[in-house]
XYZ file of N, CA and C in Angstrom:
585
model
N 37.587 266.734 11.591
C 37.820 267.402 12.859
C 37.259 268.824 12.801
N 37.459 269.179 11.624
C 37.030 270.964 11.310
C 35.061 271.151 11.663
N 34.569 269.644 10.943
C 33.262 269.716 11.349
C 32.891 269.528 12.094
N 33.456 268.839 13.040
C 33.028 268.642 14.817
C 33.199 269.840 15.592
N 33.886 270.087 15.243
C 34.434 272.072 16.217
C 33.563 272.709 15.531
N 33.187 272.757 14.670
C 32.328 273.947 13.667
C 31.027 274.167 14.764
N 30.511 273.144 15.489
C 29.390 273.386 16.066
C 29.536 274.341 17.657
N 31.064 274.351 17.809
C 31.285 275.177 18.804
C 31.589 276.659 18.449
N 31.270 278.022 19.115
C 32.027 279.303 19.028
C 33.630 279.532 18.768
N 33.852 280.435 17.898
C 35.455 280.646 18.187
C 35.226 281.557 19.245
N 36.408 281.437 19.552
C 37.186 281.965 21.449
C 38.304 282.725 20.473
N 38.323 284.183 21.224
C 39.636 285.109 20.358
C 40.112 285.301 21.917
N 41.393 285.028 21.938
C 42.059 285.239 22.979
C 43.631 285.983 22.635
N 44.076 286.916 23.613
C 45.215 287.618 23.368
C 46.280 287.030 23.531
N 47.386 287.321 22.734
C 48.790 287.118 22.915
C 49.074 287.128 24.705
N 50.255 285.983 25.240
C 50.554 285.993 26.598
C 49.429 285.269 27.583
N 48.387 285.019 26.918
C 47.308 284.663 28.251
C 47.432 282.970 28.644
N 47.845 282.436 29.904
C 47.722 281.045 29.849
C 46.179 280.203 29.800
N 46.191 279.373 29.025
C 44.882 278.472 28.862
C 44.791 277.326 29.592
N 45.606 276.649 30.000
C 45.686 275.511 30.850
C 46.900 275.767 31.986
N 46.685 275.368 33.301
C 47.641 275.497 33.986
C 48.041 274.074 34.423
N 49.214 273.835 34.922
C 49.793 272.343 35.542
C 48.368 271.860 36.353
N 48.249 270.665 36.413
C 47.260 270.347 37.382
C 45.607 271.126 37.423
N 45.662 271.121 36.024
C 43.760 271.840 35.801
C 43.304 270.607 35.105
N 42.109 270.362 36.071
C 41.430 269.423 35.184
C 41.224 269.530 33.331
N 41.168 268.548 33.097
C 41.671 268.890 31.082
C 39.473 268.619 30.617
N 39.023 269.860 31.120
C 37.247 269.293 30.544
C 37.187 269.287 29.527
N 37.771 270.544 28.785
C 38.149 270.873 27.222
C 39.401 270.422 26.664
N 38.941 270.554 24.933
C 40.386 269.693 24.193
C 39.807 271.255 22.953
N 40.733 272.114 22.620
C 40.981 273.056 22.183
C 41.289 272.857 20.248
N 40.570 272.962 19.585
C 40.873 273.417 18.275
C 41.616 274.259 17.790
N 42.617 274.909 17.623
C 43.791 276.346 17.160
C 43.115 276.466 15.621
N 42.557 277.734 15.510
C 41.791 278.331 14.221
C 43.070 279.223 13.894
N 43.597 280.176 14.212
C 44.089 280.880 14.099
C 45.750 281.201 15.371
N 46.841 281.851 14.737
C 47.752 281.633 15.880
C 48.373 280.791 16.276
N 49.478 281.043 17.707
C 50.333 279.796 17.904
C 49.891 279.641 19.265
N 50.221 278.610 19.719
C 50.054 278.262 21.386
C 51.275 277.058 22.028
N 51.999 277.811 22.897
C 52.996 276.685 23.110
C 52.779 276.301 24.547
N 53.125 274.886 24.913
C 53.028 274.345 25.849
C 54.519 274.348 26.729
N 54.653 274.888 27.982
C 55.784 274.246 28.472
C 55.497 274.136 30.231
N 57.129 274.228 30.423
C 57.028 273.784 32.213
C 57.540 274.438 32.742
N 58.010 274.543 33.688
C 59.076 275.794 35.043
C 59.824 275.140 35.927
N 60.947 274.840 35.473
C 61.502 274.011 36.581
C 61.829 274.589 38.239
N 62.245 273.772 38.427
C 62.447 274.481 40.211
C 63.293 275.891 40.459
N 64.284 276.378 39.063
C 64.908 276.816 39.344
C 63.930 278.578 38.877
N 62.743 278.873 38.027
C 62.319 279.097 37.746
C 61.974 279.203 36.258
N 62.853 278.526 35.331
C 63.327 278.531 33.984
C 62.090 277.872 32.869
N 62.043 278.026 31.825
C 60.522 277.524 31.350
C 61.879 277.046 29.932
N 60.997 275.607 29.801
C 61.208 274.527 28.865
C 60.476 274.621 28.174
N 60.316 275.058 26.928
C 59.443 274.692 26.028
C 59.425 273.398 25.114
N 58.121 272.938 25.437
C 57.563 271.496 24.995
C 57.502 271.153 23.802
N 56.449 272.045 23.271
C 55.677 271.883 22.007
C 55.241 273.694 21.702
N 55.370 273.851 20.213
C 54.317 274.491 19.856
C 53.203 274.779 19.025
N 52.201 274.979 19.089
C 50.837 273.966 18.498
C 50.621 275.162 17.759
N 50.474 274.891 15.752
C 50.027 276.282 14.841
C 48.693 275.696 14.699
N 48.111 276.401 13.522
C 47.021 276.295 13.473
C 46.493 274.759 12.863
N 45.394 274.526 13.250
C 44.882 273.303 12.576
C 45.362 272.008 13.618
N 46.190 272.523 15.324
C 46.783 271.525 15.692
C 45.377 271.451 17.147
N 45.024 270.222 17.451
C 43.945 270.454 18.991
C 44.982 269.861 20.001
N 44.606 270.423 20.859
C 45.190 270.281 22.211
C 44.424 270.457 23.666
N 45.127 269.738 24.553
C 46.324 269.039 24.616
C 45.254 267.523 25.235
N 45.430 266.795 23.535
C 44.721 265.325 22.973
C 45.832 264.291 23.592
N 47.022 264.438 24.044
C 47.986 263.187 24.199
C 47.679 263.371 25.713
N 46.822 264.116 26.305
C 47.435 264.141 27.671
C 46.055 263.548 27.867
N 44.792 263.931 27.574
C 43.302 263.369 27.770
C 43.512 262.137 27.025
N 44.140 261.336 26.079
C 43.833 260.378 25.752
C 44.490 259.435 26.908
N 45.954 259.542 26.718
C 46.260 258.497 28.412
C 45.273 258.431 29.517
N 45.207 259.505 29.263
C 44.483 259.526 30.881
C 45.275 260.413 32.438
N 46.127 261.102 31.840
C 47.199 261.280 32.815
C 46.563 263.561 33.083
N 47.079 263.443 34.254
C 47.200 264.808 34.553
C 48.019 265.657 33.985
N 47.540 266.813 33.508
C 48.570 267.449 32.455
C 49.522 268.068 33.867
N 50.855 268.433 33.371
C 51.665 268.925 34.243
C 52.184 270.064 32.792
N 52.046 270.567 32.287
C 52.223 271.859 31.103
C 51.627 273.315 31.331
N 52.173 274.129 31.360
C 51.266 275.449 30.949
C 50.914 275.697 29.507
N 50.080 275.843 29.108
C 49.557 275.653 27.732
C 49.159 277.882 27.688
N 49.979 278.447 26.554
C 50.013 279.835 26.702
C 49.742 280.380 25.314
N 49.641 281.275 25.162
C 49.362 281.687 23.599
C 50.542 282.349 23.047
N 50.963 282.097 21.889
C 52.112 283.515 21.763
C 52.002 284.452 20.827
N 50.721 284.234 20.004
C 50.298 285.674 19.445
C 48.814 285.297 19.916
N 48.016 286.235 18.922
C 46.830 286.097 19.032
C 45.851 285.070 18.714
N 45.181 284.776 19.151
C 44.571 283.061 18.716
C 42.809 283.518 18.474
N 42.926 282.255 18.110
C 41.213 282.036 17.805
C 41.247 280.392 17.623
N 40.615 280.272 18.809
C 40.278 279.046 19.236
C 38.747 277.915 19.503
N 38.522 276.926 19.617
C 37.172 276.420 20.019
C 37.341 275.747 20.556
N 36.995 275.791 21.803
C 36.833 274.076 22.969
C 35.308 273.712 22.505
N 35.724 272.115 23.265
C 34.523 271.424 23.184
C 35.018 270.511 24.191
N 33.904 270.088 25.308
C 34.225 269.010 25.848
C 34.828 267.728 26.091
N 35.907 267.498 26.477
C 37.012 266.554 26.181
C 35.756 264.899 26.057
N 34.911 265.095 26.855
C 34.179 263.624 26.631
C 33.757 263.566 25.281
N 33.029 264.866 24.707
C 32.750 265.046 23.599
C 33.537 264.423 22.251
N 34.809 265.251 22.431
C 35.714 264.938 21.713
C 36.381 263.634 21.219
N 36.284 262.771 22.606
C 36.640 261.246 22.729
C 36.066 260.377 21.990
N 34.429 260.327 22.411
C 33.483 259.821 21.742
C 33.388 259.876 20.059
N 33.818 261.533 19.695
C 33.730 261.502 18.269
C 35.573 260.551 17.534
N 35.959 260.637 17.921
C 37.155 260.194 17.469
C 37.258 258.360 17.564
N 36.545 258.191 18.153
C 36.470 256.836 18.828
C 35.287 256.403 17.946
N 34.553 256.760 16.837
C 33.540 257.075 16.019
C 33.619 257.131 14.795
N 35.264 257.300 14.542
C 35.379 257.469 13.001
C 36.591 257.453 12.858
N 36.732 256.231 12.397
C 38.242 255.376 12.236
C 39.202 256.123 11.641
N 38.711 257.104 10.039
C 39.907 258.119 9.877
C 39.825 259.190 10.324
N 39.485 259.528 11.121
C 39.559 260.631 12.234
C 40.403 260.095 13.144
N 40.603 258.995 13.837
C 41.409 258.641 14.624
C 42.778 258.130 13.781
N 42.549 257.861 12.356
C 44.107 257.290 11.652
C 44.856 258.823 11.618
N 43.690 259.988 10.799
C 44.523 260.870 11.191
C 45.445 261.336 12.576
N 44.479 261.587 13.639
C 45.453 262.172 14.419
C 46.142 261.113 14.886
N 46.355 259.802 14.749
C 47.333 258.952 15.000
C 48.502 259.857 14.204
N 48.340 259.802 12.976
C 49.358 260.052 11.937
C 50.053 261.473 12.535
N 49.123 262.654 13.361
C 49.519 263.304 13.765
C 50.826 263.607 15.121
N 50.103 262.629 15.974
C 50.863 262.143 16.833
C 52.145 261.182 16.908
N 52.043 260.765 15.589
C 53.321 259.747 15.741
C 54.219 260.627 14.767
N 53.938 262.090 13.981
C 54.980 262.716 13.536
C 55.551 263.950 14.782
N 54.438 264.101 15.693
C 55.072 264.738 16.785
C 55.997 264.250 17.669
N 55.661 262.584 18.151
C 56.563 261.944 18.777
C 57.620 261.769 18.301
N 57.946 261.724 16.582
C 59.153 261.285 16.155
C 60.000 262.715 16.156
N 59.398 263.834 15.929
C 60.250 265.028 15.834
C 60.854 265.395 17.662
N 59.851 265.063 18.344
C 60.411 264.979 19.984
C 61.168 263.929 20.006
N 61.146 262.934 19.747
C 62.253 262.426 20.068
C 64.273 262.744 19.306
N 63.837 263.017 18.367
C 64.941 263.857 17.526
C 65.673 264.863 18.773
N 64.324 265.640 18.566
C 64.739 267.470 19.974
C 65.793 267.031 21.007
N 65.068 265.658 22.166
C 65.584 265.364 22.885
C 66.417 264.781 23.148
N 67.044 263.723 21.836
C 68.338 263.535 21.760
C 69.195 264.859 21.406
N 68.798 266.163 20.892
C 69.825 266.935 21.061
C 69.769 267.641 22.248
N 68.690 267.939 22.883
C 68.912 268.518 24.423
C 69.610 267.509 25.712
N 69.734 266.443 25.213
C 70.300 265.919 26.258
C 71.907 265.339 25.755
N 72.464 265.382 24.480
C 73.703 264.976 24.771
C 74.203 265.392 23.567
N 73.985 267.307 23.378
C 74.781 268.002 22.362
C 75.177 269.128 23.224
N 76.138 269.984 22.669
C 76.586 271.309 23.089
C 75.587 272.729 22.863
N 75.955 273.747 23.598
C 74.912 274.505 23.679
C 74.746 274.670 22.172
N 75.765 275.045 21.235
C 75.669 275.373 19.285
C 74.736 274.355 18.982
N 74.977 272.964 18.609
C 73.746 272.067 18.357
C 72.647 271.948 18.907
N 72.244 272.560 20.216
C 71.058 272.517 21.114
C 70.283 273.880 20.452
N 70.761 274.957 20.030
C 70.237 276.186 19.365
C 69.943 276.100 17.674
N 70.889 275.408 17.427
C 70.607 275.139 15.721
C 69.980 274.043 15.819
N 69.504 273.143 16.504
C 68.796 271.912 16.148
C 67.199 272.838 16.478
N 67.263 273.929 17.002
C 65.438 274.313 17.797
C 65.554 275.187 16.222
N 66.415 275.699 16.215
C 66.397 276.612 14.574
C 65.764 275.493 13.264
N 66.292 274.212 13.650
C 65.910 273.390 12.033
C 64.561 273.283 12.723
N 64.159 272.669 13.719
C 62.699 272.020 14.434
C 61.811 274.155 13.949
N 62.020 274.878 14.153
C 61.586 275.824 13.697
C 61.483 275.939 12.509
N 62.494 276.200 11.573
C 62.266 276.041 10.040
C 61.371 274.674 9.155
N 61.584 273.441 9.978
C 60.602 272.760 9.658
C 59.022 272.839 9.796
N 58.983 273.406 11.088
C 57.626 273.516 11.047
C 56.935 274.929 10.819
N 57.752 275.888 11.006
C 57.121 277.467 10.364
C 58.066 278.352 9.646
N 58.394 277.084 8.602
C 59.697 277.773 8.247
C 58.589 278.136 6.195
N 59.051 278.858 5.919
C 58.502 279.196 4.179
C 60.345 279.495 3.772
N 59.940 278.318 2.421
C 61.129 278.609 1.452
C 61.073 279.919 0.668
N 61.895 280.957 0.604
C 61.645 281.870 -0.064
C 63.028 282.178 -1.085
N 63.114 283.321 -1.834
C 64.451 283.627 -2.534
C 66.018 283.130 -1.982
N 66.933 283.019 -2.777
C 68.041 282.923 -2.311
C 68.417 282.068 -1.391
N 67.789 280.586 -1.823
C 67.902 279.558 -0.972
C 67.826 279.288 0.758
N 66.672 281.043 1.019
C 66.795 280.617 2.186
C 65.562 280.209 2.524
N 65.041 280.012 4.369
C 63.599 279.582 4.540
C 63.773 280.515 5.830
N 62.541 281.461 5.783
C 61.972 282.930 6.681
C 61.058 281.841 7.596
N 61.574 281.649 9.139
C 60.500 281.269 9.896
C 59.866 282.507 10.293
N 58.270 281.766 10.403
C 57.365 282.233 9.931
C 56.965 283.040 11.640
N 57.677 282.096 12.377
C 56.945 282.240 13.949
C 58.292 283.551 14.600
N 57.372 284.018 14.900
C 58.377 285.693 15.657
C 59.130 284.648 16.933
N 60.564 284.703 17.209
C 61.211 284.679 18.132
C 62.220 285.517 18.896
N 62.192 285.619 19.817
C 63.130 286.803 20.583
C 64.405 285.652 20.943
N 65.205 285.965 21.691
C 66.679 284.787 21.780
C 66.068 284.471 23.068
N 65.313 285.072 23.723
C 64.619 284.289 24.973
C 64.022 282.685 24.502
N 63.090 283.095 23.905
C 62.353 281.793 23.153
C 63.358 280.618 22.419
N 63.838 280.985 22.291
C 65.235 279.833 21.157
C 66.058 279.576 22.807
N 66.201 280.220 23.814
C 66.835 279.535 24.373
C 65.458 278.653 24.911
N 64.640 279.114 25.860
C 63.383 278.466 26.413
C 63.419 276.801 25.435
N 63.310 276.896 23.955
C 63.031 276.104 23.290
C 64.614 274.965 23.302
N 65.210 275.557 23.093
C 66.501 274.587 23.766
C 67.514 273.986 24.481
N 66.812 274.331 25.931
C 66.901 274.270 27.185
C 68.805 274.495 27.835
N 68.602 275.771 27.305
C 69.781 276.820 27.643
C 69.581 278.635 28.043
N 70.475 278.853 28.473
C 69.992 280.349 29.132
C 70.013 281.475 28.126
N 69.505 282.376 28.087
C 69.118 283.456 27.205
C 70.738 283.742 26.560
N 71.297 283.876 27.681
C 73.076 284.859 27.274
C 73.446 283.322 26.232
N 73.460 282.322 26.781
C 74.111 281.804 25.791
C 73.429 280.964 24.678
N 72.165 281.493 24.454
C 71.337 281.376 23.456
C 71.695 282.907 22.156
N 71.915 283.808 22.896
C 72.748 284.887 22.101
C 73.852 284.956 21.418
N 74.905 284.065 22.250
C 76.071 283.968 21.753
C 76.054 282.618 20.753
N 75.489 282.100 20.673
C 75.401 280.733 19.516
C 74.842 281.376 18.198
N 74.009 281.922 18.891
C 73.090 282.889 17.960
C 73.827 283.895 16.538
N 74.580 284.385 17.366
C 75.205 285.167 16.993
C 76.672 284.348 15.802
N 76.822 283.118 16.588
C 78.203 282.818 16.087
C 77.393 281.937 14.762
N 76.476 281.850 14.853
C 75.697 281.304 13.861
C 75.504 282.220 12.764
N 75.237 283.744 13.405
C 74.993 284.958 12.002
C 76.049 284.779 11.568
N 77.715 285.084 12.266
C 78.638 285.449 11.243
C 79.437 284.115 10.939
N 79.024 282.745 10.857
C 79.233 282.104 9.700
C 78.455 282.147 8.469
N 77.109 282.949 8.342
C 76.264 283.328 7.231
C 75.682 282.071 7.446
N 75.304 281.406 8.433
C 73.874 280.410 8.586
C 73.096 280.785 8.887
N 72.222 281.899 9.216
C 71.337 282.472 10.329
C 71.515 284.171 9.380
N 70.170 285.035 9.103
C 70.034 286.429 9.665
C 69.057 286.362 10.150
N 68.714 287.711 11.093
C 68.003 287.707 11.739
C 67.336 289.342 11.365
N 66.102 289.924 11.223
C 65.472 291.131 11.171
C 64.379 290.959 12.220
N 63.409 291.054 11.485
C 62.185 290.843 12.604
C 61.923 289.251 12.546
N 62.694 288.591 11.670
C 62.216 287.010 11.424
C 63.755 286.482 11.287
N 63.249 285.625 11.712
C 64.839 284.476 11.314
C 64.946 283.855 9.700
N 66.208 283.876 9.172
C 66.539 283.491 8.113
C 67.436 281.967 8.480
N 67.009 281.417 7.596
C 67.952 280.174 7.750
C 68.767 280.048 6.049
């Protein structure tokens, strides 16, 4: 996959900027060189769900061009990125071309589907505490580094906005879980989260 993008430019794009909006045609399928990029939605009420978030080495958004379906996601950056599109036909063709290229991102996709499906059994029938510590483990699993003293420093900057966004609860009481989480000594928090 690294050598198929290699023939395209990296794209440096800033923290905050959206790359795909609901309902944009999908021409490009995006390589992540560098940085995070998360995908989410806005419900009616104005509130943003976060979907997915894609580190480096992840292309996007491949599940939505492979169905065939219209993306309905805002696809946004949350630090600084360095990226490469290439034409989604492009992209198809090569994958459709080279059987472990396609076993991989199978393999990719069916560990994303299994960790979403995990998420969403806790967003839909846990309490707000398990809906915040389950986005905390889905965080430590995927940008989490084991370090001293048995703990693991995620790696990805979050504000209590984002942990709620990510576990589809409101900021205040993404704070207060938060919190009741520090003073059982599961959780510190500095500029990074401790687990």
């Amino acid at each position: 996959i690294d050598d198929f993008f290699s023939e395209y430019p990296k794209i440096e794009i800033e923290k905050g900027e959206v790359i795909i909006q609901p309902e944009e045609p999908l021409i490009y399928i995006y390589n992540l060189v560098s940085g995070y990029v998360k995908s989410y939605s806005i419900n009616d009420e104005g509130n943003e769900l976060i979907i997915n978030i894609f580190k480096p080495y992840s292309i996007f958004p491949i599940t939505e061009t492979l169905a065939g379906r219209t993306n309905t996601y805002y696809f946004e950056t949350v630090t600084d990125v360095v990226l490469q599109k290439a034409p989604t036909q492009k992209v198809h063709e090569f994958i459709r071309s080279d059987k472990d290229v396609l076993f991989d991102l199978t393999k990719r996709i069916s560990a994303g589907l299994e960790g979403f499906m995990i998420r969403t059994q806790y967003l839909i029938r846990s309490s707000a505490q398990k809906k915040v510590a389950s986005s905390l483990i889905l965080l430590a699993r995927r940008f989490g580094e084991n370090i001293l003293d048995n703990k693991i420093e995620i790696r990805l900057p979050q504000t209590h906005e984002d942990i709620a966004n990510l576990s589809g609860v409101s900021r205040e009481t993404a704070s207060i879980e938060l919190k009741k989480l520090e003073n059982e000594g599961l959780i510190s928090s500095e500029k990074q989260i401790f687990i």
